[in-house]
């Protein structure tokens, strides 16, 4: 029988903690070892866990493993989604892609660039808003830098409309939505309006990188 506290990657077994017969008691240093190994598989051998990012990873890890005690201490609501914010190149997208693998028994989400969604809207129209505002499980990547959508001459703030639909769905079914953004709260309101921003506060836990974080792509 497979050990539920371990994950096997490329024939190597990575322990994430101990299984006491009822639940997994996670060990954060072991989680970091697994995440770095999985990151190298996904993104290449240059990938590494930076010391400056460990606080962010601690928050994300406790959220995804549903450690309710630590989440309460960290003021994270496990029933809401994650909005990961920070400057360009700090690693937001990579971390959200990576965290999907920490709890393989949970339903995974699709990381979808917001620009791609807008381009789909320009081609297909309002069906795109229905598609992403439905019961799919998504992380909307790079929110706020996408262009305004235009279909048959009509402008539409596509991601803003999708977030409103996702909010209504969250109230009805508790389906989570995740996202990443480079924008500040004020910039988000400028982009999407106060109505969407107020819903985002209820949709997301805000986890933010320090805005002095180095660009890891350089």
Coordinates of C-alpha atoms in Angstrom, one line a residue:
X1 CA 0.0 0.0 0.0
X2 CA 1.3 3.4 -0.9
X3 CA 2.5 5.7 1.9
X4 CA 0.1 8.7 1.9
X5 CA 2.8 10.9 3.4
X6 CA 5.2 10.3 0.5
X7 CA 5.2 11.3 -3.2
X8 CA 7.3 9.5 -5.8
X9 CA 8.9 11.5 -8.6
X10 CA 11.2 10.0 -11.2
X11 CA 11.5 6.8 -9.1
X12 CA 12.6 8.8 -6.0
X13 CA 10.3 8.7 -2.9
X14 CA 10.0 12.1 -1.1
X15 CA 8.6 12.0 2.4
X16 CA 6.5 15.0 3.4
X17 CA 6.1 13.9 7.0
X18 CA 4.6 11.1 8.9
X19 CA 1.3 9.2 8.6
X20 CA -0.2 8.2 11.9
X21 CA -2.9 6.0 10.4
X22 CA -5.5 8.8 10.3
X23 CA -3.8 11.9 9.0
X24 CA -0.5 13.2 7.6
X25 CA 1.7 15.1 10.0
X26 CA 3.6 17.3 7.6
X27 CA 7.2 18.4 8.0
X28 CA 7.8 21.8 6.3
X29 CA 11.6 21.2 5.6
X30 CA 10.7 18.0 3.9
X31 CA 8.0 19.8 1.9
X32 CA 10.7 22.3 0.7
X33 CA 12.9 19.4 -0.5
X34 CA 10.0 17.9 -2.5
X35 CA 9.0 21.3 -4.0
X36 CA 12.6 22.0 -5.1
X37 CA 12.9 18.6 -6.7
X38 CA 9.5 18.9 -8.4
X39 CA 10.3 22.4 -9.5
X40 CA 13.5 21.2 -11.3
X41 CA 11.4 18.6 -13.1
X42 CA 8.8 21.1 -14.2
X43 CA 11.0 24.2 -14.9
X44 CA 14.5 22.9 -15.4
X45 CA 17.6 22.4 -13.3
X46 CA 18.0 26.1 -12.7
X47 CA 15.0 26.1 -10.5
X48 CA 15.7 26.6 -6.8
X49 CA 13.9 27.5 -3.6
X50 CA 15.2 30.9 -2.4
X51 CA 15.6 31.6 1.3
X52 CA 13.6 34.9 0.8
X53 CA 10.6 32.9 -0.5
X54 CA 10.3 30.4 2.4
X55 CA 7.8 32.6 4.3
X56 CA 5.6 32.7 1.2
X57 CA 5.9 28.9 0.7
X58 CA 5.1 28.3 4.4
X59 CA 1.8 30.1 4.0
X60 CA 1.0 28.4 0.7
X61 CA 1.9 25.0 2.0
X62 CA -0.2 25.4 5.1
X63 CA -3.1 26.5 2.9
X64 CA -2.9 23.6 0.5
X65 CA -2.3 20.9 3.1
X66 CA -5.2 22.5 5.1
X67 CA -3.4 22.9 8.3
X68 CA -6.2 24.7 10.0
X69 CA -4.3 25.6 13.1
X70 CA -1.4 27.3 11.2
X71 CA -3.9 28.9 8.8
X72 CA -5.7 30.5 11.7
X73 CA -2.3 31.8 13.0
X74 CA -1.4 33.1 9.6
X75 CA -4.9 34.7 9.1
X76 CA -5.6 32.5 6.1
X77 CA -9.1 31.2 5.4
X78 CA -8.8 27.7 3.9
X79 CA -12.3 28.1 2.4
X80 CA -11.2 31.0 0.1
X81 CA -8.9 31.0 -2.8
X82 CA -5.4 32.5 -3.1
X83 CA -4.4 35.7 -4.7
X84 CA -0.6 35.7 -4.9
X85 CA 0.9 39.2 -5.5
X86 CA 4.3 40.5 -6.1
X87 CA 6.6 42.2 -8.6
X88 CA 7.5 41.0 -12.1
X89 CA 9.7 37.9 -12.1
X90 CA 9.4 37.1 -8.4
X91 CA 8.1 33.6 -9.2
X92 CA 4.3 33.8 -8.6
X93 CA 3.3 31.8 -11.6
X94 CA 5.9 29.1 -11.0
X95 CA 4.8 28.7 -7.4
X96 CA 1.2 28.4 -8.2
X97 CA 2.0 25.8 -10.9
X98 CA 4.2 24.0 -8.4
X99 CA 1.8 23.9 -5.4
X100 CA -0.7 21.8 -7.4
X101 CA 1.6 18.8 -6.8
X102 CA 1.9 19.0 -3.1
X103 CA -1.5 17.4 -2.5
X104 CA -2.1 15.1 -5.4
X105 CA -5.3 13.7 -3.8
X106 CA -7.0 17.1 -4.1
X107 CA -8.7 18.4 -7.2
X108 CA -6.1 20.3 -9.3
X109 CA -6.6 23.7 -10.9
X110 CA -5.7 25.0 -14.3
X111 CA -3.3 27.9 -14.4
X112 CA -4.6 30.1 -17.2
X113 CA -3.0 33.4 -18.4
X114 CA -5.6 36.2 -18.4
X115 CA -4.3 37.5 -21.8
X116 CA -5.2 34.2 -23.4
X117 CA -8.7 34.4 -22.0
X118 CA -9.1 37.9 -23.4
X119 CA -7.8 36.7 -26.8
X120 CA -10.4 33.8 -26.7
X121 CA -13.1 36.4 -25.9
X122 CA -12.1 38.5 -28.9
X123 CA -12.6 35.4 -31.1
X124 CA -15.5 33.6 -29.5
X125 CA -17.3 36.3 -27.6
X126 CA -19.3 35.9 -24.4
X127 CA -19.2 32.2 -24.4
X128 CA -15.6 32.6 -23.1
X129 CA -17.0 34.4 -20.0
X130 CA -19.4 31.5 -19.5
X131 CA -16.6 29.0 -19.9
X132 CA -14.4 30.5 -17.3
X133 CA -17.2 31.7 -15.0
X134 CA -18.5 28.1 -14.7
X135 CA -17.5 25.3 -12.4
X136 CA -14.0 24.8 -13.6
X137 CA -11.2 25.2 -11.1
X138 CA -8.8 28.0 -12.3
X139 CA -5.9 30.1 -11.3
X140 CA -6.1 33.3 -13.3
X141 CA -2.5 34.2 -14.0
X142 CA -1.2 37.8 -14.4
X143 CA -4.5 39.5 -13.6
X144 CA -4.7 43.2 -14.4
X145 CA -2.2 43.4 -17.3
X146 CA -4.5 41.9 -19.9
X147 CA -6.1 44.2 -22.6
X148 CA -9.7 45.1 -22.7
X149 CA -11.6 42.6 -24.7
X150 CA -13.4 43.5 -27.9
X151 CA -15.9 41.4 -29.8
X152 CA -17.8 42.8 -32.8
X153 CA -16.9 46.3 -31.8
X154 CA -18.1 46.0 -28.1
X155 CA -15.6 46.5 -25.3
X156 CA -15.7 44.2 -22.3
X157 CA -13.6 44.0 -19.1
X158 CA -13.4 40.2 -19.5
X159 CA -11.6 39.2 -16.4
X160 CA -13.7 41.5 -14.3
X161 CA -16.9 39.9 -15.6
X162 CA -15.5 36.5 -15.0
X163 CA -14.6 37.4 -11.4
X164 CA -18.1 38.5 -10.8
X165 CA -19.4 35.2 -12.1
X166 CA -16.9 33.3 -10.0
X167 CA -18.0 35.2 -6.9
X168 CA -21.6 34.2 -7.4
X169 CA -20.5 30.6 -7.9
X170 CA -18.4 30.8 -4.7
X171 CA -21.5 31.9 -2.8
X172 CA -23.5 29.0 -4.2
X173 CA -21.0 26.2 -4.2
X174 CA -17.9 27.3 -2.3
X175 CA -15.8 26.7 -5.5
X176 CA -12.5 28.4 -5.0
X177 CA -10.7 30.7 -7.5
X178 CA -7.0 31.4 -7.4
X179 CA -5.0 34.2 -9.1
X180 CA -1.7 36.0 -9.5
X181 CA -1.1 39.7 -10.1
X182 CA 1.6 42.3 -10.2
X183 CA -0.9 45.0 -9.2
X184 CA -1.5 46.8 -6.0
X185 CA -5.0 47.0 -4.5
X186 CA -5.4 50.5 -5.9
X187 CA -4.3 49.4 -9.3
X188 CA -6.7 46.5 -9.2
X189 CA -9.6 48.8 -8.4
X190 CA -8.5 51.1 -11.3
X191 CA -8.5 48.1 -13.6
X192 CA -11.6 46.3 -12.5
X193 CA -13.6 48.8 -10.5
X194 CA -14.7 48.9 -6.8
X195 CA -17.5 46.4 -7.4
X196 CA -15.1 43.7 -8.5
X197 CA -12.4 44.6 -5.9
X198 CA -15.0 44.2 -3.1
X199 CA -15.8 40.7 -4.4
X200 CA -12.1 39.9 -4.7
X201 CA -11.7 40.5 -0.9
X202 CA -14.3 37.8 -0.3
X203 CA -12.9 35.4 -2.9
X204 CA -9.2 35.5 -2.1
X205 CA -6.7 35.3 0.7
X206 CA -4.0 37.8 -0.2
X207 CA -0.5 36.5 0.0
X208 CA 2.1 38.9 -1.1
X209 CA 5.8 38.9 -2.0
X210 CA 7.9 41.8 -0.7
X211 CA 7.9 44.3 -3.6
X212 CA 11.7 44.5 -3.2
X213 CA 12.0 40.8 -4.2
X214 CA 14.5 40.3 -7.0
X215 CA 13.6 39.4 -10.5
X216 CA 14.5 35.7 -10.6
X217 CA 14.4 35.6 -14.4
X218 CA 17.5 37.8 -14.8

